[in-house]
């Protein structure tokens, strides 16, 4: 078997494996979508697989007909955008100085950062702190405690360290300050890492549920995940639920759960393809001239 034939076999096997992986990843999501679009009878009989049976939009009507649900969706979008922006600003401002070997106490700071990855005060001390700071029932209780993720910070520090120091030295010779070097050189070369960490921060905040359950009691400040949780719990306690501007329609809790999952997942699925181009772009392409 020559090299050309071997390459064809290799490409064919890789294609088959990738298709299998694609099917395995898509099947659970398609199953959830199918349940959300099916009527009660096929769901109860277990006939729904990856295609909906007896198409029904009642679950989505129930989820989206509530004006409070739309308010929670808008609040979650704004919260996620604000949270991601502040987290990236803080992470970048912390990571860049920690790449400087001349920074006094750099090792101590790194040890403290790593320490927080393994040890924490726990939920009760954290709640007491948030309450004493008068952050309960404010969006800041969902932002400030999670402002910097130490693991993501270490990832960004490692990425910054991979950028050639000659670029920074050239900028310093041209009279650039540390802040100017960060803005004009480091950040443009770090877009793949910044986009990736931004997505991680956004997904963590979007899917965040426990902190809002602890700190938010005002219905007007319910994020989407907490609102969906309450809706599902109510649907499990009773077969009927009255929502604003909608008639009472009997809906199976499984269908309502599936529709809630789709509604909560769709915004992240929309954002991901836009950031995908940064993941595959060349990090240092064209940055150093030989």
mmCIF file with all atom_site columns, C-alpha atoms in Angstrom, residues 95-102 106 110 153-166 168 186 190 193 283-284:
data_model
loop_
_atom_site.group_PDB
_atom_site.id
_atom_site.type_symbol
_atom_site.label_atom_id
_atom_site.label_alt_id
_atom_site.label_comp_id
_atom_site.label_asym_id
_atom_site.label_entity_id
_atom_site.label_seq_id
_atom_site.pdbx_PDB_ins_code
_atom_site.Cartn_x
_atom_site.Cartn_y
_atom_site.Cartn_z
_atom_site.occupancy
_atom_site.B_iso_or_equiv
_atom_site.pdbx_formal_charge
_atom_site.auth_seq_id
_atom_site.auth_comp_id
_atom_site.auth_asym_id
_atom_site.auth_atom_id
_atom_site.pdbx_PDB_model_num
ATOM 1  C CA . UNK A 1 95  ? -2.573 38.366 34.228 1.00 0.00 ? 95  UNK A CA 1
ATOM 2  C CA . UNK A 1 96  ? -0.346 40.897 32.465 1.00 0.00 ? 96  UNK A CA 1
ATOM 3  C CA . UNK A 1 97  ? 1.566  42.138 35.544 1.00 0.00 ? 97  UNK A CA 1
ATOM 4  C CA . UNK A 1 98  ? 2.043  38.561 36.739 1.00 0.00 ? 98  UNK A CA 1
ATOM 5  C CA . UNK A 1 99  ? 3.995  37.791 33.563 1.00 0.00 ? 99  UNK A CA 1
ATOM 6  C CA . UNK A 1 100 ? 6.669  40.273 34.630 1.00 0.00 ? 100 UNK A CA 1
ATOM 7  C CA . UNK A 1 101 ? 9.505  38.511 36.449 1.00 0.00 ? 101 UNK A CA 1
ATOM 8  C CA . UNK A 1 102 ? 10.617 41.822 37.958 1.00 0.00 ? 102 UNK A CA 1
ATOM 9  C CA . UNK A 1 106 ? 5.049  37.699 42.068 1.00 0.00 ? 106 UNK A CA 1
ATOM 10 C CA . UNK A 1 110 ? 0.790  33.077 42.311 1.00 0.00 ? 110 UNK A CA 1
ATOM 11 C CA . UNK A 1 153 ? -6.270 33.592 35.091 1.00 0.00 ? 153 UNK A CA 1
ATOM 12 C CA . UNK A 1 154 ? -3.477 31.011 34.998 1.00 0.00 ? 154 UNK A CA 1
ATOM 13 C CA . UNK A 1 155 ? -4.436 30.086 31.430 1.00 0.00 ? 155 UNK A CA 1
ATOM 14 C CA . UNK A 1 156 ? -4.163 33.728 30.344 1.00 0.00 ? 156 UNK A CA 1
ATOM 15 C CA . UNK A 1 157 ? -0.852 34.169 32.166 1.00 0.00 ? 157 UNK A CA 1
ATOM 16 C CA . UNK A 1 158 ? 0.518  31.143 30.326 1.00 0.00 ? 158 UNK A CA 1
ATOM 17 C CA . UNK A 1 159 ? -0.718 32.528 27.019 1.00 0.00 ? 159 UNK A CA 1
ATOM 18 C CA . UNK A 1 160 ? 0.851  35.935 27.643 1.00 0.00 ? 160 UNK A CA 1
ATOM 19 C CA . UNK A 1 161 ? 4.142  34.241 28.524 1.00 0.00 ? 161 UNK A CA 1
ATOM 20 C CA . UNK A 1 162 ? 4.092  32.545 25.107 1.00 0.00 ? 162 UNK A CA 1
ATOM 21 C CA . UNK A 1 163 ? 4.188  35.872 23.266 1.00 0.00 ? 163 UNK A CA 1
ATOM 22 C CA . UNK A 1 164 ? 7.796  36.728 22.263 1.00 0.00 ? 164 UNK A CA 1
ATOM 23 C CA . UNK A 1 165 ? 9.359  39.196 24.660 1.00 0.00 ? 165 UNK A CA 1
ATOM 24 C CA . UNK A 1 166 ? 11.074 40.836 21.698 1.00 0.00 ? 166 UNK A CA 1
ATOM 25 C CA . UNK A 1 168 ? 7.429  44.074 24.137 1.00 0.00 ? 168 UNK A CA 1
ATOM 26 C CA . UNK A 1 186 ? -0.508 41.934 23.663 1.00 0.00 ? 186 UNK A CA 1
ATOM 27 C CA . UNK A 1 190 ? -4.276 37.262 22.363 1.00 0.00 ? 190 UNK A CA 1
ATOM 28 C CA . UNK A 1 193 ? -7.371 33.216 24.264 1.00 0.00 ? 193 UNK A CA 1
ATOM 29 C CA . UNK A 1 283 ? -2.093 33.133 17.218 1.00 0.00 ? 283 UNK A CA 1
ATOM 30 C CA . UNK A 1 284 ? 1.287  34.506 16.170 1.00 0.00 ? 284 UNK A CA 1
#
